[in-house]
């Protein structure tokens, strides 16, 4: 049964807000590649430029997939996995000086919260949605 009516509209609004923000975050990886590469180098990531561009691609594709309802489970799982990995590797607030701790904790918690949202999307992504492209693996 498809999610329709008021629930369908609420799901659409949530998908636009969530997927749009995630895609925008990914777009920034392409617009701010140099700055993000410097930060990735600082954090010790191997192949920092490739990491920034690859993670940007995951976020753009995943965000747009959730927004459009195209492979929503795969899109949401990819976003959640990236966000959790990024939270632990890039925003390790427990390992930074005191003057950086609050900023890193905020970024860590943002990533964890968004990953939680992505898991919720994945959980409802097997259902048919109103206002989507209808492309699903499951």
XYZ file of N, CA, C and O in Angstrom:
552
model
N 0.842 -1.177 0.000
C 0.000 0.000 0.000
C 0.891 1.246 0.000
O 1.891 1.302 0.705
N 0.525 2.215 -0.760
C 1.307 3.443 -0.886
C 1.026 4.386 0.281
O -0.072 4.429 0.809
N 2.078 5.121 0.658
C 1.919 6.192 1.635
C 1.326 7.373 0.874
O 1.977 7.946 -0.001
N 0.058 7.721 1.164
C -0.648 8.759 0.412
C -1.321 9.730 1.371
O -1.166 9.629 2.584
N -2.122 10.634 0.827
C -2.880 11.580 1.631
C -1.969 12.494 2.426
O -0.898 12.891 1.968
N -2.395 12.817 3.635
C -1.619 13.703 4.504
C -0.248 13.090 4.803
O 0.771 13.786 4.809
N -0.219 11.774 5.039
C 1.054 11.109 5.307
C 1.990 11.219 4.104
O 3.193 11.408 4.249
N 1.426 11.093 2.916
C 2.238 11.204 1.708
C 2.821 12.595 1.537
O 3.981 12.752 1.150
N 2.019 13.602 1.856
C 2.512 14.982 1.771
C 3.573 15.228 2.839
O 4.615 15.835 2.571
N 3.338 14.741 4.058
C 4.325 14.896 5.129
C 5.629 14.193 4.760
O 6.724 14.736 4.975
N 5.511 12.997 4.184
C 6.710 12.279 3.761
C 7.433 13.033 2.657
O 8.668 13.125 2.653
N 6.708 13.611 1.728
C 7.320 14.401 0.665
C 8.065 15.607 1.243
O 9.210 15.873 0.870
N 7.422 16.324 2.161
C 8.078 17.483 2.778
C 9.340 17.038 3.513
O 10.406 17.657 3.378
N 9.258 15.962 4.274
C 10.428 15.440 4.971
C 11.527 15.021 4.017
O 12.711 15.285 4.268
N 11.152 14.378 2.916
C 12.150 13.967 1.916
C 12.821 15.171 1.292
O 14.042 15.168 1.066
N 12.059 16.209 0.984
C 12.637 17.418 0.383
C 13.593 18.076 1.369
O 14.714 18.452 1.000
N 13.170 18.205 2.628
C 14.034 18.831 3.626
C 15.289 18.001 3.874
O 16.410 18.515 3.828
N 15.111 16.721 4.146
C 16.244 15.855 4.458
C 17.145 15.650 3.237
O 18.346 15.906 3.281
N 16.554 15.195 2.152
C 17.347 14.921 0.947
C 17.980 16.173 0.379
O 19.120 16.146 -0.093
N 17.262 17.288 0.440
C 17.817 18.543 -0.057
C 19.028 18.994 0.734
O 20.040 19.415 0.160
N 18.957 18.889 2.059
C 20.102 19.277 2.894
C 21.287 18.353 2.634
O 22.424 18.799 2.492
N 21.039 17.062 2.561
C 22.129 16.107 2.321
C 22.768 16.366 0.959
O 24.005 16.398 0.835
N 21.959 16.560 -0.076
C 22.509 16.843 -1.408
C 23.295 18.146 -1.411
O 24.364 18.237 -2.030
N 22.798 19.159 -0.710
C 23.511 20.442 -0.626
C 24.848 20.271 0.081
O 25.859 20.858 -0.332
N 24.868 19.470 1.150
C 26.134 19.196 1.827
C 27.120 18.555 0.849
O 28.313 18.898 0.840
N 26.644 17.627 0.034
C 27.504 16.989 -0.958
C 27.975 17.962 -2.019
O 29.136 17.948 -2.428
N 27.075 18.834 -2.474
C 27.434 19.855 -3.461
C 28.574 20.721 -2.943
O 29.491 21.081 -3.696
N 28.547 21.032 -1.653
C 29.625 21.830 -1.062
C 30.983 21.137 -1.152
O 32.012 21.802 -1.170
N 30.999 19.831 -1.209
C 32.269 19.111 -1.360
C 32.922 19.452 -2.702
O 34.150 19.428 -2.813
N 32.105 19.766 -3.692
C 32.635 20.132 -5.008
C 32.981 21.617 -5.078
O 33.934 22.006 -5.736
N 32.202 22.439 -4.400
C 32.428 23.883 -4.415
C 33.607 24.262 -3.522
O 34.353 25.188 -3.842
N 33.775 23.550 -2.424
C 34.826 23.858 -1.453
C 35.857 22.724 -1.364
O 36.340 22.407 -0.284
N 36.182 22.151 -2.498
C 37.081 20.997 -2.521
C 38.427 21.312 -1.874
O 38.939 20.518 -1.080
N 38.982 22.452 -2.188
C 40.310 22.790 -1.662
C 40.303 22.884 -0.135
O 41.170 22.302 0.530
N 39.328 23.584 0.421
C 39.251 23.716 1.874
C 39.000 22.369 2.542
O 39.623 22.045 3.558
N 38.092 21.601 1.974
C 37.765 20.307 2.569
C 38.918 19.324 2.431
O 39.135 18.492 3.307
N 39.654 19.432 1.330
C 40.826 18.571 1.158
C 41.863 18.879 2.229
O 42.470 17.963 2.798
N 42.073 20.147 2.521
C 43.007 20.525 3.586
C 42.602 19.938 4.921
O 43.444 19.437 5.676
N 41.316 19.972 5.219
C 40.824 19.413 6.482
C 40.982 17.891 6.487
O 41.370 17.302 7.497
N 40.693 17.262 5.352
C 40.846 15.807 5.247
C 42.310 15.412 5.423
O 42.617 14.400 6.066
N 43.219 16.199 4.858
C 44.658 15.944 5.065
C 45.006 16.073 6.537
O 45.721 15.228 7.087
N 44.513 17.127 7.173
C 44.765 17.364 8.589
C 44.285 16.190 9.442
O 44.937 15.802 10.409
N 43.156 15.609 9.064
C 42.601 14.473 9.799
C 43.270 13.149 9.427
O 42.956 12.108 9.994
N 44.184 13.172 8.444
C 44.938 11.977 8.083
C 44.249 11.036 7.118
O 44.622 9.864 7.027
N 43.270 11.514 6.377
C 42.606 10.651 5.403
C 43.536 10.352 4.234
O 44.212 11.247 3.734
N 43.588 9.106 3.786
C 44.358 8.799 2.583
C 43.635 9.372 1.356
O 42.408 9.457 1.350
N 44.373 9.774 0.362
C 43.802 10.342 -0.871
C 42.748 11.386 -0.539
O 41.565 11.238 -0.886
N 43.136 12.458 0.131
C 42.139 13.408 0.633
C 41.257 14.045 -0.446
O 40.049 14.196 -0.240
N 41.825 14.406 -1.586
C 40.993 15.017 -2.631
C 39.977 14.009 -3.151
O 38.793 14.329 -3.303
N 40.423 12.804 -3.414
C 39.509 11.758 -3.875
C 38.451 11.462 -2.812
O 37.276 11.250 -3.143
N 38.848 11.471 -1.550
C 37.891 11.243 -0.462
C 36.827 12.327 -0.424
O 35.632 12.038 -0.244
N 37.238 13.580 -0.591
C 36.280 14.693 -0.577
C 35.325 14.582 -1.762
O 34.104 14.712 -1.606
N 35.856 14.324 -2.937
C 35.001 14.232 -4.128
C 34.096 12.999 -4.078
O 32.916 13.076 -4.435
N 34.635 11.883 -3.627
C 33.831 10.663 -3.515
C 32.714 10.802 -2.499
O 31.570 10.400 -2.749
N 33.033 11.405 -1.358
C 31.995 11.595 -0.342
C 30.958 12.608 -0.820
O 29.767 12.459 -0.540
N 31.394 13.599 -1.577
C 30.444 14.542 -2.154
C 29.482 13.847 -3.102
O 28.274 14.112 -3.093
N 30.009 12.935 -3.906
C 29.162 12.197 -4.843
C 28.144 11.327 -4.102
O 26.971 11.253 -4.495
N 28.578 10.675 -3.011
C 27.660 9.851 -2.219
C 26.539 10.709 -1.643
O 25.356 10.338 -1.690
N 26.901 11.875 -1.113
C 25.896 12.743 -0.505
C 24.928 13.315 -1.542
O 23.715 13.366 -1.299
N 25.447 13.752 -2.677
C 24.556 14.292 -3.720
C 23.625 13.195 -4.225
O 22.403 13.376 -4.275
N 24.182 12.043 -4.588
C 23.352 10.957 -5.125
C 22.366 10.455 -4.072
O 21.184 10.240 -4.369
N 22.842 10.260 -2.853
C 21.963 9.778 -1.794
C 20.871 10.766 -1.455
O 19.705 10.399 -1.298
N 21.232 12.036 -1.342
C 20.245 13.064 -1.031
C 19.192 13.185 -2.111
O 17.992 13.260 -1.830
N 19.642 13.198 -3.365
C 18.679 13.295 -4.468
C 17.831 12.032 -4.580
O 16.655 12.100 -4.934
N 18.428 10.873 -4.265
C 17.663 9.628 -4.281
C 16.533 9.644 -3.262
O 15.408 9.242 -3.558
N 16.830 10.120 -2.058
C 15.791 10.235 -1.029
C 14.749 11.258 -1.464
O 13.540 11.011 -1.391
N 15.187 12.405 -1.926
C 14.283 13.479 -2.336
C 13.325 13.010 -3.431
O 12.115 13.222 -3.343
N 13.867 12.335 -4.432
C 13.054 11.929 -5.586
C 12.361 10.587 -5.395
O 11.482 10.226 -6.178
N 12.741 9.851 -4.372
C 12.176 8.521 -4.197
C 12.734 7.531 -5.195
O 12.060 6.618 -5.641
N 13.995 7.710 -5.555
C 14.684 6.806 -6.475
C 15.639 5.936 -5.652
O 16.592 6.451 -5.066
N 15.346 4.664 -5.570
C 16.144 3.732 -4.779
C 16.331 4.265 -3.359
O 17.454 4.415 -2.877
N 15.224 4.572 -2.670
C 15.326 5.247 -1.379
C 16.046 4.443 -0.298
O 16.754 5.024 0.526
N 15.892 3.125 -0.291
C 16.568 2.324 0.734
C 18.078 2.376 0.513
O 18.840 2.668 1.439
N 18.519 2.114 -0.705
C 19.956 2.152 -1.000
C 20.515 3.555 -0.783
O 21.611 3.717 -0.226
N 19.764 4.565 -1.207
C 20.208 5.943 -1.040
C 20.364 6.282 0.436
O 21.381 6.849 0.856
N 19.379 5.942 1.224
C 19.403 6.265 2.650
C 20.490 5.489 3.388
O 21.166 6.041 4.262
N 20.681 4.229 3.040
C 21.727 3.437 3.696
C 23.109 3.988 3.352
O 23.988 4.075 4.219
N 23.319 4.393 2.106
C 24.602 4.989 1.719
C 24.856 6.279 2.489
O 25.971 6.511 2.977
N 23.828 7.110 2.623
C 23.959 8.361 3.372
C 24.265 8.062 4.840
O 25.172 8.658 5.429
N 23.520 7.143 5.445
C 23.737 6.811 6.859
C 25.145 6.277 7.089
O 25.827 6.683 8.043
N 25.601 5.384 6.230
C 26.940 4.819 6.377
C 28.007 5.904 6.280
O 28.935 5.965 7.105
N 27.880 6.774 5.276
C 28.853 7.857 5.142
C 28.843 8.753 6.374
O 29.894 9.113 6.907
N 27.648 9.142 6.838
C 27.566 10.067 7.959
C 28.154 9.470 9.236
O 28.834 10.169 9.989
N 27.906 8.203 9.488
C 28.465 7.569 10.679
C 29.985 7.443 10.577
O 30.714 7.722 11.544
N 30.462 7.052 9.416
C 31.914 6.958 9.207
C 32.566 8.329 9.346
O 33.598 8.482 10.012
N 31.943 9.326 8.763
C 32.457 10.682 8.843
C 32.434 11.204 10.271
O 33.366 11.894 10.707
N 31.386 10.897 11.015
C 31.294 11.354 12.404
C 32.484 10.857 13.209
O 33.127 11.626 13.932
N 32.814 9.588 13.043
C 33.889 8.983 13.837
C 35.274 9.411 13.350
O 36.166 9.674 14.161
N 35.474 9.500 12.049
C 36.812 9.787 11.529
C 37.127 11.276 11.441
O 38.266 11.679 11.662
N 36.127 12.083 11.132
C 36.394 13.502 10.884
C 36.023 14.399 12.069
O 36.545 15.496 12.186
N 35.126 13.956 12.905
C 34.637 14.806 13.987
C 34.845 14.133 15.346
O 33.937 14.060 16.172
N 36.056 13.676 15.561
C 36.443 12.962 16.777
C 36.681 13.949 17.920
O 37.805 14.186 18.329
N 35.588 14.484 18.447
C 35.661 15.535 19.459
C 36.427 15.110 20.705
O 36.967 15.938 21.424
N 36.484 13.823 20.968
C 37.178 13.300 22.135
C 38.701 13.371 21.988
O 39.416 13.216 22.966
N 39.187 13.643 20.773
C 40.638 13.607 20.525
C 41.204 14.958 20.096
O 42.314 15.010 19.591
N 40.446 16.037 20.288
C 40.914 17.354 19.855
C 41.134 18.246 21.072
O 40.604 17.974 22.153
N 41.894 19.318 20.885
C 42.094 20.258 21.999
C 40.771 20.862 22.467
O 39.790 20.933 21.717
N 40.755 21.331 23.697
C 39.536 21.876 24.305
C 38.898 22.977 23.475
O 37.672 23.049 23.388
N 39.700 23.823 22.839
C 39.137 24.941 22.085
C 38.430 24.494 20.798
O 37.692 25.271 20.199
N 38.620 23.250 20.370
C 37.962 22.713 19.177
C 36.856 21.713 19.513
O 36.083 21.314 18.639
N 36.789 21.322 20.772
C 35.906 20.225 21.172
C 34.433 20.507 20.869
O 33.737 19.648 20.322
N 33.937 21.682 21.195
C 32.512 21.967 20.999
C 32.135 21.946 19.525
O 31.108 21.383 19.155
N 32.958 22.545 18.656
C 32.663 22.531 17.218
C 32.640 21.109 16.674
O 31.746 20.743 15.909
N 33.628 20.310 17.068
C 33.676 18.926 16.582
C 32.517 18.104 17.133
O 31.949 17.278 16.422
N 32.142 18.352 18.395
C 31.014 17.612 18.970
C 29.721 17.978 18.246
O 28.889 17.099 17.957
N 29.546 19.243 17.926
C 28.360 19.668 17.200
C 28.291 18.981 15.843
O 27.233 18.470 15.447
N 29.393 18.934 15.124
C 29.429 18.271 13.815
C 29.205 16.765 13.960
O 28.512 16.150 13.145
N 29.800 16.162 14.993
C 29.614 14.746 15.264
C 28.133 14.448 15.495
O 27.560 13.536 14.883
N 27.498 15.226 16.383
C 26.089 14.995 16.705
C 25.180 15.258 15.512
O 24.187 14.553 15.315
N 25.512 16.262 14.696
C 24.743 16.535 13.477
C 24.789 15.320 12.555
O 23.769 14.877 12.041
N 25.971 14.764 12.367
C 26.102 13.597 11.496
C 25.336 12.394 12.047
O 24.658 11.687 11.295
N 25.425 12.174 13.348
C 24.720 11.040 13.953
C 23.209 11.226 13.830
O 22.484 10.287 13.491
N 22.719 12.436 14.083
C 21.283 12.697 13.972
C 20.802 12.519 12.537
O 19.747 11.901 12.290
N 21.549 13.049 11.579
C 21.166 12.872 10.174
C 21.229 11.399 9.770
O 20.397 10.932 8.991
N 22.205 10.666 10.292
C 22.269 9.224 10.008
C 21.025 8.528 10.545
O 20.469 7.640 9.892
N 20.567 8.934 11.724
C 19.325 8.382 12.273
C 18.145 8.659 11.360
O 17.311 7.781 11.124
N 18.078 9.865 10.838
C 17.022 10.201 9.887
C 17.096 9.343 8.642
O 16.075 8.891 8.113
N 18.312 9.098 8.177
C 18.490 8.260 6.990
C 18.035 6.830 7.256
O 17.433 6.195 6.384
N 18.283 6.329 8.452
C 17.833 4.974 8.793
C 16.301 4.918 8.812
O 15.703 3.941 8.343
N 15.658 5.956 9.308
C 14.186 6.016 9.287
C 13.690 5.994 7.841
O 12.741 5.275 7.509
N 14.332 6.771 6.974
C 13.950 6.776 5.558
C 14.112 5.375 4.969
O 13.241 4.893 4.239
N 15.218 4.715 5.295
C 15.438 3.358 4.786
C 14.340 2.411 5.273
O 13.889 1.540 4.526
N 13.888 2.606 6.514
C 12.859 1.733 7.082
C 11.528 1.866 6.352
O 10.801 0.885 6.210
N 11.193 3.064 5.896
C 9.922 3.254 5.186
C 10.114 3.218 3.670
O 9.147 3.311 2.920
N 11.346 3.056 3.238
C 11.641 3.106 1.811
C 11.183 1.913 1.009
O 11.151 1.973 -0.222
N 10.803 0.844 1.685
C 10.307 -0.319 0.949
C 8.842 -0.164 0.559
O 8.346 -0.905 -0.273
N 8.163 0.799 1.163
C 6.765 1.061 0.829
C 6.688 1.938 -0.415
O 7.598 2.694 -0.706
N 5.587 1.842 -1.113
C 5.349 2.756 -2.237
C 5.043 4.125 -1.662
O 4.322 4.250 -0.674
N 5.614 5.151 -2.261
C 5.404 6.524 -1.808
C 4.624 7.296 -2.850
O 4.826 7.105 -4.055
N 3.787 8.199 -2.390
C 3.174 9.158 -3.305
C 4.260 10.147 -3.704
O 5.190 10.403 -2.936
N 4.176 10.657 -4.896
C 5.073 11.707 -5.350
C 6.530 11.245 -5.405
O 7.422 11.942 -4.953
N 6.787 10.082 -5.939
C 8.172 9.662 -6.118
C 8.342 9.039 -7.496
O 7.398 8.899 -8.262
N 9.588 8.716 -7.830
C 9.871 8.128 -9.135
C 9.523 6.638 -9.188
O 9.469 6.060 -10.258
N 9.309 6.035 -8.035
C 8.899 4.646 -7.999
C 9.991 3.652 -8.343
O 9.715 2.512 -8.662
N 11.233 4.063 -8.270
C 12.360 3.167 -8.559
C 12.839 2.543 -7.252
O 13.276 3.240 -6.344
N 12.745 1.220 -7.150
C 13.128 0.529 -5.928
C 13.858 -0.761 -6.254
O 13.569 -1.402 -7.257
N 14.791 -1.110 -5.369
C 15.440 -2.421 -5.471
C 14.640 -3.456 -4.690
O 14.659 -4.622 -5.022
N 14.001 -3.027 -3.639
C 13.226 -3.926 -2.765
C 11.751 -3.691 -2.913
O 11.283 -2.639 -3.144
